[in-house]
mmCIF file of C-alpha atoms in Angstrom:
data_model
loop_
_atom_site.group_PDB
_atom_site.id
_atom_site.type_symbol
_atom_site.label_atom_id
_atom_site.label_comp_id
_atom_site.label_asym_id
_atom_site.label_seq_id
_atom_site.Cartn_x
_atom_site.Cartn_y
_atom_site.Cartn_z
ATOM 1 C CA MET O 1 50.385 -12.401 134.932
ATOM 2 C CA ALA O 2 49.162 -12.473 131.339
ATOM 3 C CA ARG O 3 47.266 -15.508 130.183
ATOM 4 C CA ASP O 4 49.417 -18.309 128.773
ATOM 5 C CA TYR O 5 49.852 -17.727 125.042
ATOM 6 C CA TYR O 6 48.963 -21.290 124.120
ATOM 7 C CA GLU O 7 45.802 -21.041 126.196
ATOM 8 C CA ALA O 8 44.953 -17.690 124.595
ATOM 9 C CA LEU O 9 45.040 -19.287 121.139
ATOM 10 C CA GLY O 10 43.400 -22.517 122.294
ATOM 11 C CA VAL O 11 46.252 -24.766 121.123
ATOM 12 C CA SER O 12 48.492 -27.299 122.823
ATOM 13 C CA ARG O 13 52.119 -26.548 123.665
ATOM 14 C CA ASP O 14 53.276 -28.917 120.914
ATOM 15 C CA ALA O 15 51.053 -27.281 118.272
ATOM 16 C CA THR O 16 52.548 -26.998 114.796
ATOM 17 C CA PRO O 17 53.074 -23.591 113.146
ATOM 18 C CA ASP O 18 50.141 -24.318 110.842
ATOM 19 C CA GLN O 19 47.888 -25.086 113.806
ATOM 20 C CA ILE O 20 48.968 -21.858 115.520
ATOM 21 C CA GLN O 21 48.281 -19.818 112.396
ATOM 22 C CA GLN O 22 44.923 -21.505 111.850
ATOM 23 C CA ALA O 23 43.876 -20.802 115.441
ATOM 24 C CA PHE O 24 44.921 -17.161 115.099
ATOM 25 C CA ARG O 25 43.025 -16.727 111.820
ATOM 26 C CA SER O 26 39.843 -18.092 113.371
ATOM 27 C CA LEU O 27 40.059 -15.990 116.530
ATOM 28 C CA ALA O 28 41.145 -12.819 114.711
ATOM 29 C CA ARG O 29 38.188 -13.052 112.396
ATOM 30 C CA LYS O 30 35.899 -13.385 115.393
ATOM 31 C CA TYR O 31 37.357 -10.637 117.605
ATOM 32 C CA HIS O 32 38.852 -8.013 115.284
ATOM 33 C CA PRO O 33 37.386 -4.607 116.242
ATOM 34 C CA ASP O 34 36.358 -3.954 112.647
ATOM 35 C CA VAL O 35 34.138 -7.033 112.856
ATOM 36 C CA ASN O 36 33.164 -7.448 116.500
ATOM 37 C CA LYS O 37 31.704 -4.426 118.275
ATOM 38 C CA ASP O 38 31.079 -6.215 121.572
ATOM 39 C CA PRO O 39 32.739 -4.794 124.712
ATOM 40 C CA GLY O 40 35.932 -6.672 125.404
ATOM 41 C CA ALA O 41 36.496 -7.766 121.795
ATOM 42 C CA GLU O 42 39.369 -5.311 121.331
ATOM 43 C CA ASP O 43 41.147 -6.558 124.467
ATOM 44 C CA ARG O 44 40.678 -10.143 123.327
ATOM 45 C CA PHE O 45 42.109 -9.258 119.930
ATOM 46 C CA LYS O 46 45.146 -7.663 121.562
ATOM 47 C CA GLU O 47 45.676 -10.841 123.566
ATOM 48 C CA ILE O 48 45.516 -13.242 120.631
ATOM 49 C CA ASN O 49 47.633 -10.909 118.477
ATOM 50 C CA GLU O 50 50.354 -10.806 121.129
ATOM 51 C CA ALA O 51 50.193 -14.571 121.557
ATOM 52 C CA TYR O 52 50.423 -15.182 117.824
ATOM 53 C CA HIS O 53 53.308 -12.750 117.439
ATOM 54 C CA ALA O 54 55.312 -14.652 120.034
ATOM 55 C CA LEU O 55 54.472 -18.197 118.977
ATOM 56 C CA SER O 56 54.638 -17.749 115.203
ATOM 57 C CA ASP O 57 58.366 -16.929 115.280
ATOM 58 C CA PRO O 58 60.435 -20.044 116.113
ATOM 59 C CA ALA O 59 63.127 -18.113 118.019
ATOM 60 C CA THR O 60 60.649 -16.063 120.027
ATOM 61 C CA ARG O 61 58.574 -19.168 120.755
ATOM 62 C CA LYS O 62 61.681 -20.938 122.024
ATOM 63 C CA ARG O 63 62.447 -18.055 124.401
ATOM 64 C CA TYR O 64 58.819 -18.009 125.583
ATOM 65 C CA ASP O 65 58.817 -21.774 126.210
ATOM 66 C CA ARG O 66 62.022 -21.413 128.246
ATOM 67 C CA PHE O 67 61.414 -18.166 130.167
ATOM 68 C CA GLY O 68 57.663 -17.552 130.076
ATOM 69 C CA ASP O 69 56.670 -13.875 130.436
ATOM 70 C CA ASP O 70 60.319 -12.907 130.887
ATOM 71 C CA TYR O 71 61.056 -13.835 127.272
ATOM 72 C CA ARG O 72 60.814 -10.150 126.319
ATOM 73 C CA HIS O 73 64.021 -9.405 128.243
ATOM 74 C CA VAL O 74 65.954 -12.287 126.729
ATOM 75 C CA PRO O 75 67.994 -11.548 123.551
ATOM 76 C CA ASP O 76 67.866 -13.708 120.458
ATOM 77 C CA ASP O 77 71.359 -15.091 121.129
ATOM 78 C CA TRP O 78 70.614 -16.125 124.705
ATOM 79 C CA GLU O 79 71.801 -19.655 124.085
ATOM 80 C CA GLU O 80 75.187 -18.452 122.839
ATOM 81 C CA GLN O 81 75.476 -16.066 125.780
ATOM 82 C CA ALA O 82 74.560 -18.851 128.182
ATOM 83 C CA ARG O 83 77.206 -21.108 126.688
ATOM 84 C CA ALA O 84 79.673 -18.246 127.041
ATOM 85 C CA GLY O 85 78.884 -18.022 130.735
ATOM 86 C CA ALA O 86 76.525 -15.054 130.856
ATOM 87 C CA GLY O 87 73.703 -17.006 132.510
ATOM 88 C CA VAL O 88 70.159 -15.858 132.678
ATOM 89 C CA GLY O 89 71.032 -13.067 135.061
ATOM 90 C CA GLY O 90 73.582 -11.687 132.612
ATOM 91 C CA PHE O 91 71.029 -10.746 129.994
ATOM 92 C CA GLY O 92 70.785 -6.994 130.058
ATOM 93 C CA GLY O 93 68.282 -4.607 128.580
ATOM 94 C CA SER O 94 65.253 -5.446 126.523
ATOM 95 C CA ARG O 95 65.012 -5.645 122.792
ATOM 96 C CA GLY O 96 61.308 -6.343 123.148
ATOM 97 C CA ALA O 97 59.290 -9.062 121.509
ATOM 98 C CA GLN O 98 60.131 -7.646 118.088
ATOM 99 C CA GLY O 99 63.831 -8.501 118.172
ATOM 100 C CA GLY O 100 65.019 -8.016 114.646
ATOM 101 C CA ARG O 101 61.856 -9.242 112.853
ATOM 102 C CA ARG O 102 60.702 -7.528 109.704
ATOM 103 C CA THR O 103 56.994 -6.748 109.597
ATOM 104 C CA ARG O 104 54.871 -5.056 107.009
ATOM 105 C CA TYR O 105 51.748 -3.930 108.913
ATOM 106 C CA SER O 106 51.252 -2.817 112.497
ATOM 107 C CA THR O 107 48.048 -3.235 114.499
ATOM 108 C CA GLY O 108 48.706 0.079 116.272
ATOM 109 C CA GLY O 109 46.373 0.591 119.216
ATOM 110 C CA PHE O 110 44.775 -2.838 118.769
ATOM 111 C CA GLY O 111 47.888 -4.865 119.425
ATOM 112 C CA GLY O 112 49.881 -2.999 122.030
ATOM 113 C CA GLY O 113 52.754 -2.411 119.591
ATOM 114 C CA ALA O 114 52.930 -5.980 118.250
ATOM 115 C CA SER O 115 53.067 -6.369 114.477
ATOM 116 C CA VAL O 116 51.592 -8.887 112.091
ATOM 117 C CA ASN O 117 51.481 -9.335 108.340
ATOM 118 C CA PHE O 118 47.780 -8.817 107.653
ATOM 119 C CA GLU O 119 48.180 -9.281 103.916
ATOM 120 C CA ASP O 120 49.363 -12.836 104.442
ATOM 121 C CA LEU O 121 46.938 -13.676 107.225
ATOM 122 C CA PHE O 122 43.739 -11.850 106.278
ATOM 123 C CA GLY O 123 43.840 -11.437 102.542
ATOM 124 C CA ASP O 124 41.397 -14.313 102.103
ATOM 125 C CA ILE O 125 39.115 -13.071 104.873
ATOM 126 C CA PHE O 126 38.835 -9.310 104.559
ATOM 127 C CA GLY O 127 39.322 -9.107 100.844
ATOM 128 C CA GLY O 128 42.356 -8.141 98.890
ATOM 129 C CA SER O 129 45.632 -6.455 99.659
ATOM 130 C CA GLY O 130 45.690 -6.363 103.421
ATOM 131 C CA GLY O 131 42.824 -3.855 103.711
ATOM 132 C CA PHE O 132 39.582 -4.560 105.480
ATOM 133 C CA GLY O 133 37.020 -5.166 102.749
ATOM 134 C CA PRO O 134 33.387 -6.265 103.028
ATOM 135 C CA VAL O 135 32.636 -8.474 106.022
ATOM 136 C CA PRO O 136 29.487 -10.629 105.884
ATOM 137 C CA GLY O 137 26.959 -10.361 108.683
ATOM 138 C CA ALA O 138 26.564 -13.111 111.270
ATOM 139 C CA ASP O 139 23.768 -15.682 111.172
ATOM 140 C CA GLN O 140 21.277 -15.377 114.029
ATOM 141 C CA GLU O 141 18.712 -17.644 115.689
ATOM 142 C CA ALA O 142 15.346 -17.059 117.348
ATOM 143 C CA GLN O 143 12.800 -19.461 118.844
ATOM 144 C CA LEU O 144 9.488 -19.999 117.056
ATOM 145 C CA ASP O 145 6.772 -21.314 119.402
ATOM 146 C CA LEU O 146 4.049 -23.346 117.687
ATOM 147 C CA THR O 147 1.069 -25.383 118.874
ATOM 148 C CA VAL O 148 0.771 -28.951 117.610
ATOM 149 C CA GLU O 149 -2.043 -27.843 115.315
ATOM 150 C CA GLU O 150 0.026 -24.995 113.853
ATOM 151 C CA ALA O 151 2.926 -27.349 113.206
ATOM 152 C CA TYR O 152 0.522 -29.830 111.588
ATOM 153 C CA ARG O 153 -1.170 -27.332 109.277
ATOM 154 C CA GLY O 154 1.697 -24.955 108.529
ATOM 155 C CA GLY O 155 0.835 -21.672 106.815
ATOM 156 C CA ARG O 156 1.754 -18.017 107.087
ATOM 157 C CA ARG O 157 2.510 -16.474 110.451
ATOM 158 C CA GLN O 158 3.414 -12.975 111.642
ATOM 159 C CA LEU O 159 6.373 -12.948 114.020
ATOM 160 C CA SER O 160 7.857 -9.966 115.876
ATOM 161 C CA ILE O 161 11.469 -10.028 117.053
ATOM 162 C CA GLY O 162 12.592 -6.829 118.744
ATOM 163 C CA ASP O 163 11.338 -3.935 116.651
ATOM 164 C CA ARG O 164 11.012 -5.963 113.459
ATOM 165 C CA THR O 165 8.067 -7.999 112.163
ATOM 166 C CA TYR O 166 8.456 -10.912 109.768
ATOM 167 C CA THR O 167 5.989 -12.890 107.690
ATOM 168 C CA VAL O 168 6.994 -16.523 107.983
ATOM 169 C CA ASN O 169 5.903 -19.388 105.741
ATOM 170 C CA ILE O 170 5.721 -22.443 108.014
ATOM 171 C CA PRO O 171 5.866 -25.773 106.153
ATOM 172 C CA ALA O 172 3.170 -28.266 107.138
ATOM 173 C CA GLY O 173 4.572 -30.956 109.408
ATOM 174 C CA VAL O 174 7.507 -29.116 110.970
ATOM 175 C CA VAL O 175 8.975 -30.930 113.948
ATOM 176 C CA ASP O 176 10.537 -29.765 117.181
ATOM 177 C CA GLY O 177 14.052 -28.404 116.641
ATOM 178 C CA GLN O 178 13.625 -27.879 112.898
ATOM 179 C CA ARG O 179 15.083 -24.609 111.588
ATOM 180 C CA ILE O 180 13.307 -22.282 109.175
ATOM 181 C CA ARG O 181 15.673 -19.995 107.288
ATOM 182 C CA LEU O 182 14.904 -16.350 106.560
ATOM 183 C CA SER O 183 17.575 -15.405 104.030
ATOM 184 C CA GLY O 184 19.298 -12.077 104.590
ATOM 185 C CA GLU O 185 17.443 -11.296 107.833
ATOM 186 C CA GLY O 186 20.366 -11.916 110.189
ATOM 187 C CA GLY O 187 23.163 -9.612 111.311
ATOM 188 C CA ARG O 188 24.124 -6.685 109.126
ATOM 189 C CA GLY O 189 27.405 -6.899 107.218
ATOM 190 C CA SER O 190 30.031 -4.167 107.260
ATOM 191 C CA GLY O 191 31.011 -2.305 104.134
ATOM 192 C CA ASP O 192 29.341 -4.042 101.246
ATOM 193 C CA GLY O 193 29.223 -7.349 103.127
ATOM 194 C CA THR O 194 26.097 -9.420 102.663
ATOM 195 C CA PRO O 195 23.787 -9.768 105.689
ATOM 196 C CA GLY O 196 23.571 -13.038 107.540
ATOM 197 C CA ASP O 197 20.523 -15.278 107.739
ATOM 198 C CA LEU O 198 17.946 -15.559 110.500
ATOM 199 C CA TYR O 199 17.094 -19.109 111.555
ATOM 200 C CA LEU O 200 13.843 -19.734 113.399
ATOM 201 C CA VAL O 201 14.169 -22.801 115.615
ATOM 202 C CA VAL O 202 10.810 -24.539 115.982
ATOM 203 C CA HIS O 203 9.619 -25.254 119.524
ATOM 204 C CA ILE O 204 6.360 -27.185 119.687
ATOM 205 C CA MET O 205 4.612 -26.309 122.928
ATOM 206 C CA PRO O 206 3.092 -28.907 125.268
ATOM 207 C CA HIS O 207 -0.529 -29.809 124.491
ATOM 208 C CA LYS O 208 -3.218 -31.106 126.822
ATOM 209 C CA HIS O 209 -4.511 -33.628 124.272
ATOM 210 C CA PHE O 210 -1.502 -34.588 122.134
ATOM 211 C CA ARG O 211 2.015 -35.887 122.676
ATOM 212 C CA LEU O 212 4.572 -36.108 119.880
ATOM 213 C CA ASP O 213 7.048 -38.894 119.189
ATOM 214 C CA GLY O 214 8.860 -37.713 116.093
ATOM 215 C CA ARG O 215 6.103 -37.462 113.492
ATOM 216 C CA ASN O 216 3.816 -39.818 115.381
ATOM 217 C CA VAL O 217 1.043 -38.275 117.467
ATOM 218 C CA ILE O 218 -0.329 -39.858 120.628
ATOM 219 C CA ALA O 219 -3.860 -38.720 121.496
ATOM 220 C CA ASP O 220 -5.874 -39.517 124.603
ATOM 221 C CA LEU O 221 -9.104 -41.415 123.846
ATOM 222 C CA PRO O 222 -11.555 -41.256 126.748
ATOM 223 C CA VAL O 223 -14.084 -44.146 126.682
ATOM 224 C CA SER O 224 -16.808 -45.277 129.070
ATOM 225 C CA PRO O 225 -16.576 -48.609 130.900
ATOM 226 C CA TRP O 226 -19.292 -50.148 128.708
ATOM 227 C CA GLU O 227 -17.626 -48.900 125.489
ATOM 228 C CA ALA O 228 -14.384 -50.491 126.595
ATOM 229 C CA ALA O 229 -16.090 -53.731 127.634
ATOM 230 C CA LEU O 230 -18.502 -54.114 124.709
ATOM 231 C CA GLY O 231 -16.643 -52.312 121.943
ATOM 232 C CA ALA O 232 -17.742 -49.176 120.103
ATOM 233 C CA THR O 233 -16.912 -46.771 117.305
ATOM 234 C CA VAL O 234 -16.028 -43.393 118.805
ATOM 235 C CA ALA O 235 -14.623 -40.031 117.734
ATOM 236 C CA VAL O 236 -10.994 -39.156 118.439
ATOM 237 C CA ARG O 237 -9.415 -35.714 118.245
ATOM 238 C CA THR O 238 -6.463 -35.351 115.838
ATOM 239 C CA PRO O 239 -4.337 -32.274 114.984
ATOM 240 C CA GLY O 240 -6.147 -32.146 111.650
ATOM 241 C CA GLY O 241 -9.660 -32.481 113.046
ATOM 242 C CA GLU O 242 -11.890 -35.334 114.175
ATOM 243 C CA ALA O 243 -11.569 -38.976 113.092
ATOM 244 C CA LYS O 244 -13.421 -42.195 113.901
ATOM 245 C CA VAL O 245 -11.821 -45.189 115.548
ATOM 246 C CA LYS O 246 -13.167 -48.611 116.451
ATOM 247 C CA VAL O 247 -12.616 -49.629 120.061
ATOM 248 C CA PRO O 248 -12.353 -53.437 120.281
ATOM 249 C CA ALA O 249 -14.416 -55.162 122.952
ATOM 250 C CA GLY O 250 -12.467 -55.896 126.102
ATOM 251 C CA SER O 251 -10.115 -52.889 125.797
ATOM 252 C CA SER O 252 -8.345 -51.574 128.889
ATOM 253 C CA THR O 253 -6.743 -48.250 129.734
ATOM 254 C CA GLY O 254 -3.404 -47.832 127.970
ATOM 255 C CA ARG O 255 -4.294 -49.793 124.853
ATOM 256 C CA ARG O 256 -3.245 -47.929 121.707
ATOM 257 C CA LEU O 257 -5.237 -47.938 118.499
ATOM 258 C CA ARG O 258 -3.262 -46.991 115.396
ATOM 259 C CA LEU O 259 -4.568 -44.661 112.704
ATOM 260 C CA ARG O 260 -2.068 -44.957 109.876
ATOM 261 C CA GLY O 261 -1.006 -41.694 108.251
ATOM 262 C CA GLU O 262 -2.975 -39.484 110.648
ATOM 263 C CA GLY O 263 0.123 -38.137 112.415
ATOM 264 C CA MET O 264 2.305 -35.186 111.405
ATOM 265 C CA PRO O 265 2.680 -34.607 107.646
ATOM 266 C CA ASN O 266 6.062 -35.191 106.044
ATOM 267 C CA PRO O 267 6.845 -33.123 102.928
ATOM 268 C CA LYS O 268 9.711 -35.469 102.044
ATOM 269 C CA GLY O 269 8.214 -38.863 102.846
ATOM 270 C CA GLU O 270 5.581 -40.843 104.672
ATOM 271 C CA PRO O 271 3.489 -39.017 107.289
ATOM 272 C CA GLY O 272 3.488 -40.161 110.866
ATOM 273 C CA ASP O 273 0.757 -42.224 112.503
ATOM 274 C CA LEU O 274 -1.726 -41.306 115.196
ATOM 275 C CA TYR O 275 -2.074 -43.554 118.218
ATOM 276 C CA ALA O 276 -5.324 -43.225 120.159
ATOM 277 C CA GLU O 277 -4.569 -44.254 123.731
ATOM 278 C CA ILE O 278 -7.593 -45.557 125.604
ATOM 279 C CA LYS O 279 -8.435 -44.086 128.994
ATOM 280 C CA ILE O 280 -11.491 -45.548 130.722
ATOM 281 C CA VAL O 281 -13.489 -42.806 132.424
ATOM 282 C CA VAL O 282 -16.300 -43.412 134.929
ATOM 283 C CA PRO O 283 -19.108 -40.981 135.815
ATOM 284 C CA ALA O 284 -17.971 -38.626 138.539
ATOM 285 C CA GLN O 285 -21.549 -38.376 139.861
ATOM 286 C CA PRO O 286 -23.517 -41.414 138.621
ATOM 287 C CA THR O 287 -27.289 -41.184 138.507
ATOM 288 C CA ALA O 288 -29.350 -43.411 140.754
ATOM 289 C CA ARG O 289 -30.002 -45.829 137.880
ATOM 290 C CA GLU O 290 -26.321 -45.890 136.851
ATOM 291 C CA ARG O 291 -25.328 -46.613 140.428
ATOM 292 C CA GLU O 292 -27.905 -49.410 140.595
ATOM 293 C CA LEU O 293 -26.564 -51.002 137.438
ATOM 294 C CA PHE O 294 -22.959 -50.743 138.657
ATOM 295 C CA GLU O 295 -23.957 -52.353 141.942
ATOM 296 C CA GLN O 296 -25.730 -55.137 140.058
ATOM 297 C CA LEU O 297 -22.622 -55.706 137.912
ATOM 298 C CA ALA O 298 -20.426 -55.767 141.008
ATOM 299 C CA THR O 299 -22.688 -58.425 142.531
ATOM 300 C CA GLU O 300 -22.932 -60.673 139.501
ATOM 301 C CA SER O 301 -19.460 -60.323 137.917
ATOM 302 C CA THR O 302 -16.611 -62.640 138.931
ATOM 303 C CA PHE O 303 -14.026 -60.455 137.165
ATOM 304 C CA ASP O 304 -11.063 -59.462 139.382
ATOM 305 C CA PRO O 305 -8.694 -57.009 137.646
ATOM 306 C CA ARG O 306 -5.962 -57.646 140.290
ATOM 307 C CA ARG O 307 -5.882 -61.363 139.575
ATOM 308 C CA SER O 308 -6.118 -61.079 135.784
ATOM 309 C CA ARG O 309 -3.032 -58.873 135.372
#
């Protein structure tokens, strides 16, 4: 059994004529064989053309709603015949889905014999008097992988997609998911149709030192136990290079120190901030003297981290 016509057009059974026509316009533009060269597009176009032909005519739609796929074998005056006692079984022969409709253009091999007025339906799409004029190319997307540092700095980048190579200008401070447009580098148009655009979707790759939260950057800040306990000024890595940060005395792992404006740049506003997150690191193989001092501290200190939490 053929697919339900309403389902084929993606409309409800109580759709208005305008909604049916709008759905057909959209689908025809997508699947017409002069536009879509994908396998199966022609069959899909036949399906939506047949569905539109049936549902766009009030009398044919009424027969389809009443008899389903058998509507083709039901004459236009079926209601009068039924009232006269013919009954459904009395309908003889087939006048086809055309009935007595006047049409001006036929889809030929694309529509299985169904007809549609392309001048009315496609004049605004394919250009002019029912003919198929220039068709613009489709927009396309490709993923652009960047490190945090590349996204921070921006700059020119060579990118190969298939057999083509592009030179891309990356704005400083791009964020994950941002799209960079390459005008005219998308799908080719047909006839004199303009090509589509190519959009590069930014994907910022995971980094072993940085994590991003919007335009804010979170950077690990390894410190020694004595730096955390006594305080110190230490170097922290940022996407733009090295910066200095003051570690307050008595800092514990997880404490964040804010460096205002040291996050990702923002061409249209304030830059993000950098948060240096403290991680206390102990010597993996302490020297004899270091071990002695740690043992002395353990003996003399009354500090209990489990009780002070």
